[in-house]
Coordinates of C-alpha atoms in Angstrom, one line a residue:
Chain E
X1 CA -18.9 199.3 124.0
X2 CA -21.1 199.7 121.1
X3 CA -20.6 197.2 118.1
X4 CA -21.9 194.1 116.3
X5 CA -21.8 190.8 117.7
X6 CA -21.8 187.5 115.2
X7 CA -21.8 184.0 116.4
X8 CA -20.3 181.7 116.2
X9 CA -16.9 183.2 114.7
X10 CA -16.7 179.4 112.6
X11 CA -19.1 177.2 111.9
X12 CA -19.5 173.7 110.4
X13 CA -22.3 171.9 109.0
X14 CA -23.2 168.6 107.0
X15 CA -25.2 169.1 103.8
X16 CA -28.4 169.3 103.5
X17 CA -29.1 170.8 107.2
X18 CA -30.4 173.8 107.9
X19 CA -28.1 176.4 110.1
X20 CA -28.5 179.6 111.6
X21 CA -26.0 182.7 111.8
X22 CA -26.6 185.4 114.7
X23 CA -26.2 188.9 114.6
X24 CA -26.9 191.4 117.6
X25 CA -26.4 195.1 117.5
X26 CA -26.4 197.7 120.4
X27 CA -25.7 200.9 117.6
X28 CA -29.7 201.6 117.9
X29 CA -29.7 201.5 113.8
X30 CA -32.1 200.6 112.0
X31 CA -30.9 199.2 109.2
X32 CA -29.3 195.9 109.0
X33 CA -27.6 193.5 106.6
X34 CA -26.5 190.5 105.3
X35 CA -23.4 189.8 103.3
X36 CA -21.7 186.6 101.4
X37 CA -18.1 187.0 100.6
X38 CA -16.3 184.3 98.6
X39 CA -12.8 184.3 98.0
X40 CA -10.9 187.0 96.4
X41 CA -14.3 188.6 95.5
X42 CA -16.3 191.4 96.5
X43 CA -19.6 191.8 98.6
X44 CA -22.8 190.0 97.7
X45 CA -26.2 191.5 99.5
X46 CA -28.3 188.4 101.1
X47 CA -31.0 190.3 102.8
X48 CA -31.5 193.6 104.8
X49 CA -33.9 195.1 106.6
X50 CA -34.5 199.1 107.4
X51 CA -36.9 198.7 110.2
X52 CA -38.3 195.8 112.9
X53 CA -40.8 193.3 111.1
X54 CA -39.7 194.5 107.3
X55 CA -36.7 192.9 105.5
X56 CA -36.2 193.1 101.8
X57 CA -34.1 190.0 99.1
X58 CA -31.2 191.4 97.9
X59 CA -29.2 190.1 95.0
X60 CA -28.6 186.7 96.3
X61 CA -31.4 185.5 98.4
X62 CA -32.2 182.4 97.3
X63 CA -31.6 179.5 99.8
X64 CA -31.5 182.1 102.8
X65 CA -33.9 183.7 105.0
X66 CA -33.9 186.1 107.9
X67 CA -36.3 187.8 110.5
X68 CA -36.4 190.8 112.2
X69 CA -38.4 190.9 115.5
X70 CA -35.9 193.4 117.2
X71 CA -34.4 196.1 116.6
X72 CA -31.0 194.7 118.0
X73 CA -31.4 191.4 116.3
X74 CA -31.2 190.0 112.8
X75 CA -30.9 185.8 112.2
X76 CA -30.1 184.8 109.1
X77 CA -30.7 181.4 107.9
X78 CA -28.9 179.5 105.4
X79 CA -31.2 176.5 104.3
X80 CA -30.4 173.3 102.3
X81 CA -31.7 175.1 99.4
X82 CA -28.8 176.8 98.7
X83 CA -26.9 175.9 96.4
X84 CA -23.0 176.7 97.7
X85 CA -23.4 177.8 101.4
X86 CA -19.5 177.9 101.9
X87 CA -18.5 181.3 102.4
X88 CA -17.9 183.9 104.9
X89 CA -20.7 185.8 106.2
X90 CA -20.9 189.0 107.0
X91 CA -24.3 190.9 109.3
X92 CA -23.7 194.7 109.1
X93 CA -25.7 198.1 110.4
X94 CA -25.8 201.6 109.5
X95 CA -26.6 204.8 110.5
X96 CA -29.9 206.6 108.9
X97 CA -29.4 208.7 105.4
X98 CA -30.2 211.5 106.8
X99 CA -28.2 211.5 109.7
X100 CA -24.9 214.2 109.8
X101 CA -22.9 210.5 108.8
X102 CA -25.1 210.0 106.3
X103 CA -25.7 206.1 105.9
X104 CA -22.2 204.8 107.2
X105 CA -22.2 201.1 107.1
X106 CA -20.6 199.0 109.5
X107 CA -19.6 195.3 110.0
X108 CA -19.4 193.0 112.9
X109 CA -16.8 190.1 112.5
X110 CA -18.0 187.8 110.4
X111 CA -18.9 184.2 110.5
X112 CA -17.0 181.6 108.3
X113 CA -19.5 178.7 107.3
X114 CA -18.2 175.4 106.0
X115 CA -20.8 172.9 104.7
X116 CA -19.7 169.2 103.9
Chain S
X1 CA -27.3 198.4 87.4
X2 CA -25.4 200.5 90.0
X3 CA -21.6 199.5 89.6
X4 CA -18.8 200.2 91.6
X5 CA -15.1 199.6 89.6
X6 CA -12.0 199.5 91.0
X7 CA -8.6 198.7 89.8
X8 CA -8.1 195.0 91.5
X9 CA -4.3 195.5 91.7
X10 CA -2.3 193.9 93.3
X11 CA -0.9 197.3 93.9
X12 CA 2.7 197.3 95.8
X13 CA 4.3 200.3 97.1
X14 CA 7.8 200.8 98.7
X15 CA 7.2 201.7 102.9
X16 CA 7.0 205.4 103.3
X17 CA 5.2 206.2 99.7
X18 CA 2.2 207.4 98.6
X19 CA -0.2 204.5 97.7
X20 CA -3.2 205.8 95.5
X21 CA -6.7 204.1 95.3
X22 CA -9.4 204.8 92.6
X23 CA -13.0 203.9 92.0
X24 CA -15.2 204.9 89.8
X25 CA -19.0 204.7 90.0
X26 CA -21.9 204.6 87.4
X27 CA -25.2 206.1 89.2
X28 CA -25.4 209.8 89.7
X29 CA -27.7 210.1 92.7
X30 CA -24.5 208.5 94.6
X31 CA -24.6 210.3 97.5
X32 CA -22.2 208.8 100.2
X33 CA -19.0 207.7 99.7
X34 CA -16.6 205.2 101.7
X35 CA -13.3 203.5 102.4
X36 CA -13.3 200.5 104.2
X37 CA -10.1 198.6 104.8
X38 CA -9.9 194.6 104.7
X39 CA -7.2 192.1 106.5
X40 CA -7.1 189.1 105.4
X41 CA -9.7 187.0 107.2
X42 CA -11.2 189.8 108.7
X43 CA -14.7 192.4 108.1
X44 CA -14.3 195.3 106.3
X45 CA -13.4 198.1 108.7
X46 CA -14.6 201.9 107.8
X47 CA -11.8 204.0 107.5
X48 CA -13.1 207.1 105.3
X49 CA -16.3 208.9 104.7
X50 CA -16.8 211.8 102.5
X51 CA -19.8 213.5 100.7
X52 CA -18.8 216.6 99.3
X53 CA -16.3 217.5 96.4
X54 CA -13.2 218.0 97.2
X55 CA -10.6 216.3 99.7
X56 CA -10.9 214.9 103.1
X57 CA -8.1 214.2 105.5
X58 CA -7.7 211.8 108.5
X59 CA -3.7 211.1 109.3
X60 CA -2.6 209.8 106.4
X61 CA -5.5 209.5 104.9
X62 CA -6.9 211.6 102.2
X63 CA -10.6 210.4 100.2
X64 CA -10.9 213.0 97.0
X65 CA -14.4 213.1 95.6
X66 CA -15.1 214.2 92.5
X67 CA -19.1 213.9 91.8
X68 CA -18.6 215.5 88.2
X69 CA -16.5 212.5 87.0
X70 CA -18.1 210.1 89.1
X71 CA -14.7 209.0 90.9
X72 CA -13.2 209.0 94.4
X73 CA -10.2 208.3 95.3
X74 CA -8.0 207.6 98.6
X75 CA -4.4 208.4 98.8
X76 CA -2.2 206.9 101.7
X77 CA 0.9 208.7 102.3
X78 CA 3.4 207.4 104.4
X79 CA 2.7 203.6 103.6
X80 CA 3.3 201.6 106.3
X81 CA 3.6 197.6 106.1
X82 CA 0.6 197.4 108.7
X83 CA -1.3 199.4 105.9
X84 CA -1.1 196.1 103.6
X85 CA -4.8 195.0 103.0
X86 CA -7.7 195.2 100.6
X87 CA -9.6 198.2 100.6
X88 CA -12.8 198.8 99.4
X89 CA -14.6 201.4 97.8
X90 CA -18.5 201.5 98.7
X91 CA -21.5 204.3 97.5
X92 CA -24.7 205.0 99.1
X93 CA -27.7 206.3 96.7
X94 CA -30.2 208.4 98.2
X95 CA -32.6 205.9 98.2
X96 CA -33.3 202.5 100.4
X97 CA -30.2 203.6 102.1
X98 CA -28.7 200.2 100.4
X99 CA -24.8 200.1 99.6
X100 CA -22.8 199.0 96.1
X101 CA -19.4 197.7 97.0
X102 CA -16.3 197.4 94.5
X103 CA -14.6 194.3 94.5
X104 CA -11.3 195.5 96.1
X105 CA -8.0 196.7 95.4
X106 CA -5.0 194.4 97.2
X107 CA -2.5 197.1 98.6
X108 CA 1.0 195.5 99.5
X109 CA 3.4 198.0 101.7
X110 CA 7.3 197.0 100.9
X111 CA 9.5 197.4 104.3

């Protein structure tokens, strides 16, 4: 079965320690992204990245950072620099633009992060 | 700043009635168009894709896209209480292939 893959579905951390989030796709896209949901609010880009070994900040990337030395795979770190790590986290790919489904988005099941 | 509005409801409909969904959206090179669908404590799920103007129907689904007026829209019919959710409204610009989401619109189905 194609799909996204997040681990670990909860995680829980002390403050002021640095944790990782995985995400692994077999979709063969390129593009790949990171989300931060909050309660009752919308979707708040972290990072994303259209292509092995280039990633681009999105809105909210301070405190977090990611890599991207596969295709299939794209970390994302939340350090102690950020502010309110809380939240639930979301890793999502896409198909290309150009594609006949042009640039359809989708998202693996999230990983719920609770700092203390 | 691309935006992405939508009515943040809650909107509640009896079971068995039309439930309709609107967002409106402030770039013009928008390109793409989506419907994703949200449980509670869940990832969006995509339920609707359209690019042209015009309608689009899956089941009881309908998206209506309307590029001149910057608005699409998704209509449910037959409401079901497994249809209760958030649902988002997302656009894709030509360019970077990034996304704008809307905050969501709570949809409650009635039995």
């Amino acid at each position: 079965d194609g799909g996204i893959t997040q681990s670990p579905k909860y995680l829980f951390r002390k403050e002021g320690q640095n944790v990782t989030l995985s995400c692994e796709q077999n979709l063969n896209h390129d593009a790949m992204y990171w989300y931060r949901q909050d309660p009752g609010q919308g979707l708040r880009l972290i990072y994303y990245s259209q292509i092995v070994n280039d990633f681009q900040k999105g809105d909210i990337a301070e405190g977090y950072s990611v890599s991207r030395e596969k295709k299939e795979s794209f970390p994302l770190t939340v350090t102690s620099a950020q502010k309110n790590p809380t939240a639930f986290y979301l890793c999502a790919s896409s198909t290309p633009y150009l594609a006949a489904n042009r640039g359809e988005q989708y998202f693996g099941p999230g990983t719920r992060l609770t700092v203390t | 700043q691309k935006e992405v509005e939508q009515n943040s409801g809650p909107l509640s409909v009896p079971e068995g009635a039309i439930a309709s969904l609107n967002c409106t959206y402030s770039d013009r090179v928008s390109q793409s168009f989506f419907w994703y669908r949200q449980y509670s404590g869940k990832s969006p799920e995509l339920i609707m894709s359209i690019y042209s103007n015009g309608d689009k129907e899956d089941g009881r689904f309908t998206a209506q896209l309307n590029k001149a007026s910057q608005y699409v829209s998704l209509l449910i019919r037959d409401s079901q209480p497994s249809d209760s959710a958030t649902y988002l409204c997302a656009v894709n610009t030509n360019t970077g292939n990034q996304f704008y989401f809307g905050t969501g619109t709570s949809l409650t189905v009635i039995p």
